[in-house]
Coordinates of C-alpha atoms in Angstrom, one line a residue:
M11 CA 48.4 64.8 -123.0
G12 CA 47.3 61.8 -124.9
I13 CA 48.5 59.4 -122.2
S14 CA 46.1 57.8 -119.7
E15 CA 48.6 56.0 -117.4
A16 CA 52.3 55.3 -117.0
G17 CA 52.2 51.5 -116.8
S18 CA 55.0 49.3 -115.5
G19 CA 58.0 47.2 -116.6
A20 CA 59.1 47.5 -120.3
D21 CA 55.7 49.0 -121.2
G22 CA 56.2 51.5 -118.4
R23 CA 59.6 52.6 -119.7
E24 CA 58.1 53.0 -123.2
T25 CA 55.3 55.1 -121.7
S26 CA 57.8 57.3 -119.9
L27 CA 59.5 57.8 -123.3
R28 CA 56.2 58.8 -124.9
L29 CA 55.3 61.0 -121.9
A30 CA 58.6 62.9 -122.2
A31 CA 58.2 63.3 -125.9
A32 CA 54.6 64.5 -125.5
L33 CA 55.7 67.1 -122.9
D34 CA 58.4 68.4 -125.2
A35 CA 56.1 68.5 -128.2
Q36 CA 53.2 70.2 -126.4
G37 CA 55.3 72.5 -124.2
W38 CA 53.7 73.9 -121.1
A39 CA 50.2 73.8 -122.6
A40 CA 49.8 70.2 -121.4
V41 CA 50.5 71.2 -117.8
H42 CA 48.3 74.3 -118.0
A43 CA 45.3 72.4 -119.4
A44 CA 45.2 69.8 -116.6
P45 CA 47.9 70.4 -113.9
R46 CA 46.6 67.8 -111.5
Q47 CA 46.4 65.1 -114.2
A48 CA 49.9 66.0 -115.4
L49 CA 51.2 65.8 -111.8
A50 CA 49.7 62.3 -111.4
L51 CA 51.2 61.1 -114.7
L52 CA 54.6 62.6 -114.0
E53 CA 54.9 61.2 -110.5
E54 CA 54.0 57.7 -111.8
A55 CA 56.5 58.0 -114.6
L56 CA 59.4 59.3 -112.5
P57 CA 60.4 56.0 -110.9
L58 CA 60.4 54.4 -114.3
A59 CA 62.4 57.2 -115.9
R60 CA 65.1 56.7 -113.2
T61 CA 65.6 53.2 -114.6
S62 CA 66.1 54.4 -118.1
S63 CA 69.6 54.7 -119.6
D64 CA 68.5 57.9 -121.4
Q65 CA 69.2 60.7 -119.0
K66 CA 67.3 63.1 -121.3
I67 CA 64.1 61.4 -120.3
L68 CA 64.8 61.8 -116.6
T69 CA 65.7 65.5 -116.8
T70 CA 62.7 66.2 -119.0
I71 CA 60.3 64.6 -116.6
L72 CA 61.9 66.2 -113.5
R73 CA 61.8 69.6 -115.2
H74 CA 58.1 69.3 -116.1
L75 CA 57.3 67.9 -112.7
S76 CA 58.9 71.0 -111.1
Y77 CA 56.8 73.2 -113.4
T78 CA 53.6 71.4 -112.5
H79 CA 54.3 71.8 -108.8
Y80 CA 55.0 75.5 -109.4
T81 CA 51.7 75.9 -111.3
L82 CA 49.9 74.3 -108.4
G83 CA 51.7 76.6 -105.8
N84 CA 53.8 73.7 -104.4
F85 CA 57.1 75.6 -104.3
D86 CA 59.2 73.3 -102.1
P87 CA 58.5 70.2 -104.3
A88 CA 59.1 72.4 -107.3
H89 CA 62.5 73.4 -106.0
A90 CA 63.5 69.8 -105.2
S91 CA 62.6 68.5 -108.6
A92 CA 64.3 71.4 -110.4
T93 CA 67.5 70.9 -108.3
E94 CA 67.6 67.2 -109.3
A95 CA 66.9 68.1 -113.0
V96 CA 69.8 70.5 -113.0
A97 CA 72.1 67.9 -111.5
V98 CA 71.1 65.3 -114.1
A99 CA 71.4 67.8 -117.0
R100 CA 74.9 68.9 -115.9
N101 CA 75.9 65.3 -115.7
L102 CA 74.5 64.8 -119.2
G103 CA 76.5 67.8 -120.4
E104 CA 74.1 69.2 -123.0
P105 CA 73.6 72.9 -122.9
F106 CA 69.9 72.9 -123.9
Y107 CA 68.9 70.6 -121.1
I108 CA 71.1 72.5 -118.6
G109 CA 69.5 75.8 -119.7
A110 CA 65.9 74.5 -119.5
S111 CA 66.5 72.9 -116.0
V112 CA 68.4 76.0 -114.7
N113 CA 65.4 78.1 -115.8
M114 CA 63.0 76.0 -113.7
L115 CA 65.4 76.1 -110.7
G116 CA 65.4 79.9 -111.0
I117 CA 61.6 80.0 -111.0
A118 CA 61.4 77.8 -108.0
L119 CA 64.0 79.8 -106.1
R120 CA 62.2 83.0 -106.8
Y121 CA 58.9 81.8 -105.3
R122 CA 60.8 80.5 -102.3
G123 CA 62.1 84.0 -101.8
E124 CA 65.7 83.2 -102.6
L125 CA 66.2 86.0 -105.0
A126 CA 70.0 85.9 -105.2
G127 CA 70.0 82.3 -106.4
A128 CA 67.0 83.0 -108.7
L129 CA 68.8 85.9 -110.4
E130 CA 72.0 83.8 -110.8
A131 CA 70.1 80.9 -112.3
Q132 CA 68.2 83.1 -114.8
R133 CA 71.4 84.9 -115.9
E134 CA 73.0 81.5 -116.6
H135 CA 69.8 80.6 -118.5
L136 CA 70.1 83.7 -120.6
R137 CA 73.8 83.1 -121.3
I138 CA 73.1 79.5 -122.5
A139 CA 70.2 80.8 -124.7
E140 CA 72.5 83.3 -126.3
E141 CA 75.3 80.7 -126.8
L142 CA 72.8 78.3 -128.4
D143 CA 71.1 81.2 -130.4
H144 CA 67.8 79.9 -129.1
P145 CA 65.2 82.8 -129.2
E146 CA 62.5 80.9 -127.3
M147 CA 64.8 80.1 -124.4
R148 CA 66.0 83.7 -124.5
A149 CA 62.4 85.0 -124.3
H150 CA 61.8 82.8 -121.2
A151 CA 65.0 84.1 -119.6
L152 CA 64.2 87.7 -120.3
N153 CA 60.7 87.3 -118.8
N154 CA 62.0 85.5 -115.7
I155 CA 64.9 88.0 -115.1
G156 CA 62.3 90.8 -115.2
S157 CA 60.2 89.0 -112.5
V158 CA 63.2 88.8 -110.2
H159 CA 64.0 92.5 -110.6
Y160 CA 60.3 93.2 -109.8
D161 CA 60.7 91.3 -106.6
L162 CA 63.8 93.3 -105.9
G163 CA 61.7 96.5 -106.2
E164 CA 63.3 97.5 -109.5
S165 CA 60.1 98.1 -111.4
Q166 CA 61.5 100.1 -114.3
R167 CA 64.2 97.5 -115.0
A168 CA 61.6 94.7 -114.7
S169 CA 59.4 96.5 -117.2
D170 CA 62.3 96.8 -119.7
Y171 CA 62.9 93.0 -119.5
H172 CA 59.2 92.1 -119.8
Q173 CA 58.8 94.4 -122.8
A174 CA 61.7 92.8 -124.5
A175 CA 60.2 89.3 -123.8
I176 CA 56.9 90.4 -125.3
E177 CA 58.5 91.7 -128.5
L178 CA 60.5 88.5 -128.9
A179 CA 57.5 86.3 -128.2
R180 CA 55.6 88.3 -130.8
E181 CA 58.3 87.5 -133.4
L182 CA 58.2 83.8 -132.4
G183 CA 54.4 83.6 -132.3
D184 CA 54.7 82.1 -128.8
D185 CA 51.4 82.9 -127.0
I186 CA 52.4 81.3 -123.7
I187 CA 55.5 83.5 -123.2
S188 CA 53.6 86.6 -124.4
L189 CA 50.8 85.8 -121.9
K190 CA 53.1 85.5 -118.9
A191 CA 55.2 88.6 -119.9
R192 CA 52.0 90.7 -120.3
N193 CA 50.7 89.7 -116.9
N194 CA 54.2 90.6 -115.5
L195 CA 54.3 93.9 -117.4
G196 CA 50.9 94.8 -116.0
A197 CA 52.3 94.4 -112.5
D198 CA 55.3 96.5 -113.4
L199 CA 53.3 99.4 -114.8
Q200 CA 50.9 99.3 -111.9
R201 CA 53.7 99.7 -109.4
L202 CA 55.2 102.5 -111.6
G203 CA 51.9 104.4 -111.3
D204 CA 50.7 104.0 -114.9
G205 CA 47.3 102.5 -114.1
Q206 CA 45.9 103.0 -117.7
A207 CA 48.8 101.2 -119.4
A208 CA 48.8 98.5 -116.7
T209 CA 45.0 97.9 -117.3
A210 CA 45.6 97.6 -121.0
A211 CA 48.4 95.0 -120.6
L212 CA 46.4 93.0 -118.1
M213 CA 43.2 93.0 -120.3
E214 CA 45.3 91.7 -123.2
A215 CA 46.7 89.0 -120.8
L216 CA 43.2 88.1 -119.6
A217 CA 41.9 87.7 -123.1
L218 CA 44.9 85.6 -124.1
A219 CA 44.7 83.4 -121.0
R220 CA 41.0 82.6 -121.7
Q221 CA 41.8 81.9 -125.4
L222 CA 44.6 79.5 -124.4
N223 CA 42.7 78.1 -121.3
V224 CA 45.6 78.9 -119.0
R225 CA 43.6 79.2 -115.8
S226 CA 46.5 80.2 -113.5
E227 CA 47.4 83.2 -115.7
E228 CA 43.7 84.1 -116.0
A229 CA 43.4 84.2 -112.2
L230 CA 46.6 86.3 -112.0
A231 CA 45.2 88.8 -114.5
L232 CA 41.9 89.0 -112.7
N233 CA 43.5 89.6 -109.3
S234 CA 45.7 92.4 -110.7
L235 CA 42.8 94.1 -112.4
A236 CA 40.7 93.9 -109.2
K237 CA 43.6 95.6 -107.4
I238 CA 43.7 98.4 -109.9
A239 CA 39.9 98.8 -109.6
L240 CA 40.2 99.0 -105.8
E241 CA 42.9 101.7 -106.0
G242 CA 40.5 103.7 -108.2
E243 CA 37.6 103.0 -105.7
A244 CA 35.6 101.3 -108.4
F245 CA 34.2 98.9 -105.8
L246 CA 31.5 97.2 -108.0
A247 CA 34.0 96.4 -110.8
A248 CA 36.5 95.2 -108.2
Q249 CA 33.9 92.9 -106.7
T250 CA 33.1 91.4 -110.1
L251 CA 36.7 90.8 -111.0
A252 CA 37.5 89.3 -107.6
A253 CA 34.5 87.0 -107.8
D254 CA 35.8 85.7 -111.2
A255 CA 39.3 85.4 -109.7
L256 CA 37.9 83.3 -106.8
E257 CA 36.2 80.9 -109.2
V258 CA 39.2 80.5 -111.5
S259 CA 41.8 80.2 -108.6
G260 CA 39.6 77.6 -107.0
Q261 CA 39.9 75.5 -110.2
V262 CA 43.6 76.0 -110.3
G263 CA 44.0 75.0 -106.6
D264 CA 46.5 77.8 -105.8
L265 CA 46.0 78.9 -102.2
G266 CA 47.9 82.2 -102.7
M267 CA 45.7 83.2 -105.6
R268 CA 42.6 82.3 -103.7
A269 CA 43.8 84.3 -100.7
E270 CA 44.4 87.4 -102.9
A271 CA 41.0 87.0 -104.5
H272 CA 39.3 86.8 -101.1
L273 CA 41.2 89.9 -100.0
H274 CA 40.1 91.9 -103.0
S275 CA 36.5 90.7 -102.5
G276 CA 36.6 91.8 -98.9
L277 CA 38.0 95.2 -99.7
A278 CA 35.4 95.7 -102.5
L279 CA 32.6 94.8 -100.2
L280 CA 34.0 97.0 -97.4
G281 CA 34.0 99.9 -99.8
L282 CA 30.4 99.1 -100.7
G283 CA 29.4 99.1 -97.0
D284 CA 28.8 95.4 -96.6
Q285 CA 30.9 94.8 -93.5
G286 CA 29.5 91.4 -92.6
E287 CA 30.3 89.6 -95.9
A288 CA 33.5 91.7 -96.3
E289 CA 34.9 90.3 -93.0
Q290 CA 34.1 86.7 -94.0
H291 CA 36.2 87.2 -97.2
L292 CA 38.9 88.9 -95.2
S293 CA 39.1 86.2 -92.6
T294 CA 39.3 83.6 -95.3
A295 CA 42.1 85.5 -97.0
L296 CA 43.9 85.7 -93.7
K297 CA 43.7 81.9 -93.2
L298 CA 44.7 81.0 -96.7
S299 CA 47.6 83.5 -96.9
E300 CA 48.9 82.1 -93.6
S301 CA 48.8 78.6 -95.0
A302 CA 50.4 79.6 -98.3
C303 CA 52.9 81.9 -96.6
V304 CA 51.8 84.8 -98.8
H305 CA 52.8 87.5 -96.3
Q306 CA 51.8 90.6 -98.3
T307 CA 48.3 89.3 -98.7
Q308 CA 48.3 88.4 -95.0
V309 CA 49.2 92.0 -94.1
G310 CA 46.6 93.4 -96.4
A311 CA 43.9 91.2 -94.8
L312 CA 45.0 92.2 -91.3
H313 CA 44.9 96.0 -92.2
A314 CA 41.4 95.6 -93.8
L315 CA 40.1 93.7 -90.8
A316 CA 41.4 96.3 -88.5
R317 CA 39.7 99.0 -90.5
S318 CA 36.4 97.1 -90.6
H319 CA 36.4 96.5 -86.8
E320 CA 37.3 100.2 -86.2
Q321 CA 34.3 101.3 -88.4
R322 CA 31.9 99.3 -86.4
G323 CA 33.3 100.3 -83.0
S324 CA 35.1 97.1 -82.1
Y325 CA 38.3 98.9 -81.1
P326 CA 40.1 96.1 -79.1
A327 CA 39.8 93.7 -82.1
A328 CA 40.9 96.5 -84.5
F329 CA 43.9 97.2 -82.3
Q330 CA 45.0 93.5 -82.2
Y331 CA 44.7 93.2 -86.0
L332 CA 46.7 96.4 -86.5
R333 CA 49.4 95.1 -84.1
Q334 CA 49.7 91.8 -85.9
A335 CA 50.0 93.6 -89.2
H336 CA 52.7 95.9 -87.9
I337 CA 54.8 93.0 -86.5
L338 CA 54.4 91.1 -89.8
D339 CA 55.4 94.2 -91.8
L340 CA 58.6 94.4 -89.8
Q341 CA 59.4 90.7 -90.6
I342 CA 58.7 91.3 -94.3
H343 CA 60.9 94.4 -94.4
A344 CA 63.7 92.4 -92.7
A345 CA 63.3 89.5 -95.1
T346 CA 63.2 91.8 -98.1
A347 CA 66.3 93.6 -97.0
T348 CA 68.2 90.3 -96.6
R349 CA 67.0 89.1 -100.0
R350 CA 68.0 92.3 -101.8
T351 CA 71.4 92.2 -100.1
Q352 CA 71.8 88.5 -101.2
A353 CA 70.8 89.4 -104.8
L354 CA 73.3 92.2 -104.9
S355 CA 75.9 89.8 -103.7
A356 CA 75.1 87.4 -106.5
L357 CA 75.4 90.2 -109.1
I358 CA 78.8 91.2 -107.7
E359 CA 79.9 87.6 -107.7
A360 CA 78.8 87.2 -111.3
E361 CA 81.1 90.1 -112.1
H362 CA 84.0 88.4 -110.3
Y363 CA 84.3 90.8 -107.4
R364 CA 84.9 88.1 -104.8
R365 CA 86.2 90.5 -102.2
E366 CA 83.1 92.7 -102.4
V367 CA 80.9 89.6 -102.1
T368 CA 82.6 88.7 -98.8
R369 CA 82.1 92.3 -97.5
E370 CA 78.5 92.3 -98.6
R371 CA 77.8 89.0 -96.8
A372 CA 79.4 90.4 -93.6
R373 CA 77.2 93.5 -93.9
S374 CA 74.2 91.2 -94.4
A375 CA 75.1 89.3 -91.2
E376 CA 75.4 92.6 -89.3
L377 CA 72.2 93.9 -90.8
A378 CA 70.4 90.6 -89.8
A379 CA 71.8 90.9 -86.2
A380 CA 70.7 94.6 -86.0
I381 CA 67.3 93.8 -87.3
A382 CA 66.9 90.9 -84.8
K383 CA 67.8 93.3 -82.0
L384 CA 65.5 96.0 -83.4
Q385 CA 62.6 93.5 -83.6
E386 CA 63.1 92.4 -80.0
A387 CA 63.1 96.0 -78.8
Q388 CA 60.1 97.0 -81.0
A389 CA 58.1 93.9 -79.8
K390 CA 58.3 95.2 -76.2
Q391 CA 57.5 98.8 -77.1
E392 CA 54.9 98.2 -79.9
E393 CA 51.8 97.7 -77.8
L394 CA 52.4 100.8 -75.7
T395 CA 53.3 102.9 -78.8
L396 CA 50.2 101.8 -80.7
K397 CA 48.0 102.4 -77.6
L398 CA 49.4 105.9 -77.0
A399 CA 49.0 106.8 -80.7
Y400 CA 45.4 105.6 -80.7
Q401 CA 44.6 107.6 -77.5
A402 CA 46.2 110.7 -79.0
T403 CA 44.0 110.7 -82.0
H404 CA 40.7 109.3 -80.7
D405 CA 38.0 110.3 -78.2
P406 CA 38.4 108.0 -75.1
L407 CA 34.6 107.9 -74.4
T408 CA 33.1 107.2 -77.8
G409 CA 36.1 105.8 -79.7
L410 CA 35.5 108.3 -82.5
V411 CA 38.4 110.2 -84.1
G412 CA 39.3 113.4 -82.4
R413 CA 39.6 117.0 -83.7
T414 CA 43.2 116.7 -84.9
L415 CA 42.8 113.4 -86.8
F416 CA 39.5 114.6 -88.3
R417 CA 41.1 117.7 -89.6
D418 CA 43.9 115.7 -91.1
R419 CA 41.4 113.4 -92.9
L420 CA 39.5 116.5 -94.1
E421 CA 42.7 118.0 -95.5
K422 CA 43.6 114.8 -97.3
A423 CA 40.1 114.5 -98.7
L424 CA 40.3 118.1 -100.0
A425 CA 43.7 117.4 -101.6
S426 CA 42.1 114.4 -103.4
S427 CA 38.9 116.2 -104.3
A428 CA 40.9 119.0 -106.0
N429 CA 41.2 116.8 -109.1
L430 CA 37.6 115.3 -108.8
T431 CA 34.2 116.6 -109.7
A432 CA 32.4 114.8 -106.8
P433 CA 32.0 117.2 -103.9
L434 CA 32.4 116.5 -100.2
A435 CA 30.5 117.9 -97.2
V436 CA 31.1 118.7 -93.6
F437 CA 28.2 118.3 -91.1
F438 CA 28.5 120.1 -87.8
I439 CA 26.2 118.6 -85.2
D440 CA 25.1 119.9 -81.8
L441 CA 22.7 117.9 -79.6
N442 CA 19.5 119.5 -78.3
G443 CA 18.7 118.7 -74.7
F444 CA 21.9 117.1 -73.7
K445 CA 22.4 119.3 -70.6
L446 CA 18.9 118.4 -69.4
V447 CA 19.8 114.7 -69.7
N448 CA 22.9 115.2 -67.6
D449 CA 21.0 117.2 -65.0
T450 CA 18.1 114.8 -64.8
Y451 CA 19.7 111.4 -65.1
G452 CA 23.3 112.0 -64.2
H453 CA 26.6 112.1 -66.1
A454 CA 26.9 108.4 -66.4
T455 CA 23.6 108.3 -68.4
G456 CA 24.9 111.3 -70.4
D457 CA 28.0 109.4 -71.3
Q458 CA 25.9 106.4 -72.4
L459 CA 23.9 108.8 -74.6
L460 CA 27.0 110.2 -76.2
Q461 CA 28.2 106.6 -76.9
E462 CA 24.8 105.8 -78.5
V463 CA 25.0 108.9 -80.6
A464 CA 28.4 107.9 -81.8
R465 CA 27.2 104.5 -82.8
R466 CA 24.2 105.9 -84.7
L467 CA 26.2 108.5 -86.6
T468 CA 28.9 105.8 -87.5
G469 CA 26.2 103.5 -88.8
A470 CA 24.5 106.2 -90.8
V471 CA 27.5 106.9 -93.1
F472 CA 29.7 104.9 -95.5
G473 CA 32.9 103.2 -94.3
R474 CA 35.0 105.7 -96.2
D475 CA 33.5 108.7 -94.4
S476 CA 34.6 110.0 -91.0
V477 CA 32.7 110.8 -87.7
A478 CA 34.4 112.7 -84.9
R479 CA 33.6 114.1 -81.5
L480 CA 34.9 117.6 -81.0
G481 CA 34.0 117.7 -77.3
G482 CA 30.9 118.0 -75.1
D483 CA 27.8 117.2 -77.2
E484 CA 29.4 118.4 -80.5
F485 CA 30.1 116.0 -83.3
V486 CA 31.2 116.5 -86.9
V487 CA 30.9 114.2 -90.0
L488 CA 32.9 114.2 -93.2
A489 CA 31.1 112.7 -96.2
T490 CA 33.0 112.2 -99.4
H491 CA 32.3 111.3 -103.0
L492 CA 28.9 113.0 -103.0
H493 CA 27.6 113.2 -106.5
P494 CA 25.4 114.9 -107.4
A495 CA 25.6 117.6 -104.7
V496 CA 21.9 117.1 -103.6
Q497 CA 23.2 113.9 -101.9
A498 CA 24.4 116.2 -99.1
H499 CA 20.8 116.9 -98.3
A500 CA 20.0 113.2 -98.1
V501 CA 23.0 112.6 -95.8
A502 CA 22.0 115.4 -93.5
Q503 CA 18.4 114.2 -93.3
K504 CA 19.6 110.7 -92.6
L505 CA 21.9 111.9 -89.7
L506 CA 19.0 113.9 -88.3
D507 CA 16.6 111.0 -88.6
V508 CA 18.9 108.6 -86.6
L509 CA 19.4 111.3 -83.9
V510 CA 15.8 112.1 -83.2
Q511 CA 14.9 108.4 -82.5
P512 CA 14.3 107.8 -78.8
C513 CA 17.1 106.1 -76.8
Q514 CA 16.4 103.4 -74.1
L515 CA 19.0 104.1 -71.4
G516 CA 18.9 102.9 -67.8
G517 CA 15.2 101.9 -68.1
A518 CA 14.2 105.4 -69.3
E519 CA 13.2 106.6 -72.8
I520 CA 15.3 109.6 -73.6
K521 CA 14.5 111.8 -76.6
I522 CA 16.9 114.3 -78.0
G523 CA 17.2 116.4 -81.1
A524 CA 20.0 118.0 -83.0
A525 CA 21.0 121.1 -84.9
I526 CA 23.0 120.3 -88.0
G527 CA 25.0 122.8 -90.0
V528 CA 26.3 121.9 -93.4
S529 CA 29.1 123.2 -95.6
V530 CA 29.8 121.8 -99.1
F531 CA 33.1 121.8 -101.0
P532 CA 33.8 123.7 -103.1
H533 CA 30.8 126.0 -102.9
D534 CA 31.2 126.9 -99.2
G535 CA 35.0 126.7 -99.0
T536 CA 38.1 125.1 -100.4
D537 CA 40.1 124.6 -97.2
A538 CA 39.5 122.8 -93.9
T539 CA 39.3 125.9 -91.7
T540 CA 36.7 127.6 -93.9
L541 CA 34.5 124.6 -94.3
L542 CA 34.5 123.9 -90.5
R543 CA 33.8 127.5 -89.7
H544 CA 31.0 127.7 -92.2
A545 CA 29.4 124.5 -91.0
D546 CA 29.7 125.8 -87.4
E547 CA 28.0 129.1 -88.4
A548 CA 25.2 127.2 -90.1
M549 CA 24.7 125.0 -87.1
Y550 CA 24.3 128.0 -84.8
L551 CA 21.6 129.4 -87.0
A552 CA 19.8 126.0 -87.0
K553 CA 20.0 126.0 -83.2
R554 CA 18.4 129.4 -82.9
R555 CA 15.5 128.2 -84.9
G556 CA 14.8 125.6 -82.3
D557 CA 13.6 121.9 -82.5
S558 CA 15.7 119.7 -84.8
T559 CA 16.6 121.1 -88.1
V560 CA 19.3 121.2 -90.8
Q561 CA 20.8 124.4 -92.1
F562 CA 23.1 124.7 -95.2
Y563 CA 25.7 127.5 -95.1
R564 CA 24.9 128.4 -98.7
A565 CA 21.4 129.4 -97.6
V566 CA 22.9 131.4 -94.7
A567 CA 25.3 133.2 -97.0
S568 CA 22.5 134.1 -99.5
V569 CA 20.4 135.6 -96.7
N570 CA 23.3 137.6 -95.3

């Protein structure tokens, strides 16, 4: 910012004046270029500004101090500085300084989750901008009002405000406003389900952030693009974007952004089958999101850790993560309901419906009391409910999914595959020699063998695939995203290879084999019942041949 230190005494007051002037001249670019340096300078200049007779200096430094804290993710200090800036500006009585300070207060309130106050502040900001005929201030207000509506779940309305902010920023030639609004628009469009338009907006934001060297907005764009890539199961692209977001967010020092980047890295690696490294990222995301109070990222990390532990057979840990996620979800929904109610109250109050405000507040109190009672009751029932739900859908011996859940997953995969060219395959597996193991070594050893088979089958497929035990010594595997179709042969051979390897159980070496029948969508059927039946028929033909072999239904059908 062209200032190395604040100084003291008369020189210090002069430095405060020059610092305030530099901030006003350079806008937010000075903060974005070096936020920690800006914070140190502002905190040193603040005591000196308080001694100045010019209140414009004080409100300017307070306002920029608030923005710097916000950029670094320090939302409580940002709120405190903005609150003081508004008080000084109102005492000063100049609309421009009031509008600029109220804007910062609205931003700070939004990130503290106080959406009603944030919306009220930004509406005042917009009103002052229109009274002053100040287009730049108006563009900021439009962008920030859109962000509050996004938090309220009103994505289409948020998109309209952000589009208006982008158009006005284009007319003004203001790249900073355009950058922020494009990042926000990308989030709106993603939530509205328009992934292509969201990606375009975010790519423009990313290029602009790099051009302007605004690292916080660059990290935001990278995280949003990584999320879109994950939704499209483009795991390699998501991993690259998340790695870039990790690097940039580390430079910014924003814990929330780093937590989200670690979450996206973990999800990408989980999709690629690297569970070990994925869990490291997910655990880091969980710790950082807890520290930064970014609850949605925390819930995402908990769900991902639960899925990872379930895939590798660590069911107690998976259950605990799932339970934590469910409890936190309830808390988030309760807080969101309260915030939306408060925001509605603020809108009504802005329209001078005082009686409606009182009623809404009463309803909010009743809702909060009801939610508190519901949470208390659900906390007592949650563990039992989750346990019963798990037992109803999983095999108690192996921990694999049962017949009903497997069929549900198959039907969902078929519904998704209807619009894709990549086939999926069903592998029906029957163990050879299992009865002999039971008769020779006893049922306890037989149970151990089934558990070992479950572990081997789970380890032989991708995390997105499903392994189920239908009963006895029958298993079934669903493999998705097979392209080209010859990959079904490779998967079948891999399953057979892991099953014919000897098992060391109870001091004895046990050898078994398997007959595997395979049906492939869409060639062997387009519905769950047909695919399962055809895979079963192919398995019985393979079993009649003896030894361990694989039989595809297509070959059976051609012979018949």
